[in-house]
Coordinates of C-alpha atoms in Angstrom, one line a residue:
M1 CA 83.1 50.0 -93.9
T2 CA 83.8 50.7 -90.3
A3 CA 83.3 48.0 -87.6
A4 CA 80.3 50.0 -86.3
A5 CA 78.7 50.1 -89.8
G6 CA 79.4 46.4 -90.2
F7 CA 77.6 45.6 -87.0
Q8 CA 74.8 47.9 -87.9
A9 CA 74.3 46.1 -91.2
I10 CA 74.4 42.7 -89.6
A11 CA 72.0 43.7 -86.8
Y12 CA 69.6 45.2 -89.3
A13 CA 69.6 42.0 -91.3
C14 CA 68.9 40.0 -88.2
L15 CA 66.1 42.2 -87.0
R16 CA 64.6 42.2 -90.5
Q17 CA 64.7 38.4 -90.7
F18 CA 63.1 38.3 -87.2
R19 CA 60.3 40.7 -88.0
L20 CA 59.4 39.2 -91.4
N21 CA 59.2 35.7 -89.9
E22 CA 57.3 37.0 -86.9
A23 CA 54.6 38.2 -89.3
I24 CA 54.6 34.9 -91.2
L25 CA 54.3 32.9 -88.0
G26 CA 51.4 35.1 -86.9
R27 CA 49.6 34.6 -90.2
T28 CA 50.3 30.9 -90.8
G29 CA 51.7 29.2 -87.7
A30 CA 54.4 27.7 -90.0
A31 CA 57.1 25.8 -88.2
D32 CA 59.8 27.2 -90.6
A33 CA 58.9 30.7 -89.6
L34 CA 59.5 29.8 -86.0
H35 CA 62.8 28.2 -86.9
Q36 CA 63.8 31.3 -88.8
L37 CA 62.9 33.5 -85.9
R38 CA 65.4 31.5 -83.8
V39 CA 68.0 31.6 -86.5
A40 CA 67.7 35.4 -86.6
L41 CA 68.1 35.6 -82.8
R42 CA 71.1 33.3 -82.9
R43 CA 72.8 35.4 -85.6
L44 CA 72.1 38.6 -83.6
R45 CA 73.5 37.1 -80.4
S46 CA 76.6 35.9 -82.3
A47 CA 77.1 39.4 -83.7
L48 CA 76.8 40.9 -80.2
S49 CA 79.5 38.5 -79.1
I50 CA 81.8 39.3 -82.0
F51 CA 81.3 43.1 -81.8
K52 CA 81.3 43.2 -78.0
P53 CA 84.5 45.3 -77.7
I54 CA 82.8 48.2 -79.6
L55 CA 79.3 47.7 -78.2
A56 CA 79.8 47.2 -74.5
D57 CA 77.9 49.8 -72.6
A58 CA 75.4 50.0 -69.7
R59 CA 72.7 48.3 -71.8
F60 CA 74.8 45.5 -73.3
D61 CA 74.2 42.8 -70.7
A62 CA 70.5 43.7 -70.4
V63 CA 70.1 43.2 -74.2
R64 CA 71.8 39.9 -74.1
V65 CA 69.5 38.7 -71.2
E66 CA 66.5 39.7 -73.2
L67 CA 67.7 38.0 -76.3
R68 CA 68.3 34.8 -74.3
W69 CA 64.7 35.2 -72.9
I70 CA 63.0 35.4 -76.2
T71 CA 65.1 32.6 -77.7
A72 CA 64.2 30.3 -74.8
A73 CA 60.5 31.4 -75.1
L74 CA 60.5 30.0 -78.6
G75 CA 62.6 27.0 -77.9
D76 CA 60.0 24.5 -76.7
A77 CA 57.8 25.0 -79.8
R78 CA 60.9 24.5 -82.0
N79 CA 62.0 21.4 -80.1
I80 CA 58.6 19.8 -80.5
D81 CA 58.5 20.6 -84.2
V82 CA 61.8 18.8 -84.6
L83 CA 60.5 15.8 -82.7
L84 CA 57.3 15.7 -84.7
D85 CA 59.3 15.6 -88.0
R86 CA 61.1 12.4 -86.7
I87 CA 58.1 10.5 -85.4
S88 CA 56.0 8.3 -87.8
D89 CA 53.9 6.6 -85.2
E90 CA 50.6 8.6 -84.9
S91 CA 49.9 7.4 -81.4
L92 CA 53.2 9.0 -80.3
A93 CA 52.7 12.1 -82.4
L94 CA 49.2 12.9 -80.9
P95 CA 50.4 14.0 -77.4
L96 CA 53.3 16.0 -79.1
R97 CA 50.8 17.8 -81.3
E98 CA 48.9 18.8 -78.2
A99 CA 52.1 19.9 -76.6
R100 CA 52.9 21.8 -79.8
E101 CA 49.7 23.8 -79.6
R102 CA 50.5 24.8 -76.0
A103 CA 54.1 25.7 -76.9
Y104 CA 53.0 27.8 -79.9
A105 CA 50.5 29.6 -77.7
E106 CA 53.3 30.4 -75.3
A107 CA 55.5 31.5 -78.1
R108 CA 52.8 33.8 -79.5
H109 CA 52.3 35.2 -76.0
A110 CA 56.0 36.0 -75.8
L111 CA 56.0 37.6 -79.3
E112 CA 53.1 39.8 -78.2
A113 CA 54.7 40.8 -74.9
P114 CA 55.7 44.4 -74.2
R115 CA 59.0 43.0 -73.1
L116 CA 59.8 42.0 -76.7
R117 CA 58.6 45.3 -78.1
A118 CA 61.0 47.1 -75.6
L119 CA 63.8 44.9 -76.8
M120 CA 63.2 45.5 -80.4

């Protein structure tokens, strides 16, 4: 397999993981789907770094910027999910659940944005 074919296979797997979990998140709102979205993005960003010598062209930096944007757009929701898993006191969890709803709304907004569609 050539390096280019290797990158293509890795990138395809990352995008497939992203799209499948995007659909699951849209249907269920499941925290694990959001987590897997971020895992897919992290894997894709790592692949870009590893394969940079064969990928670098005029679009490379723009793609990296957009991947950082969508990763960050999903970050607050994921961080709140992690916190909620660690809190047993309901009085502390209630404000976090409200913040989670807002963070998930922002994440859904980013996932529906034309900016993401252009990136994909």
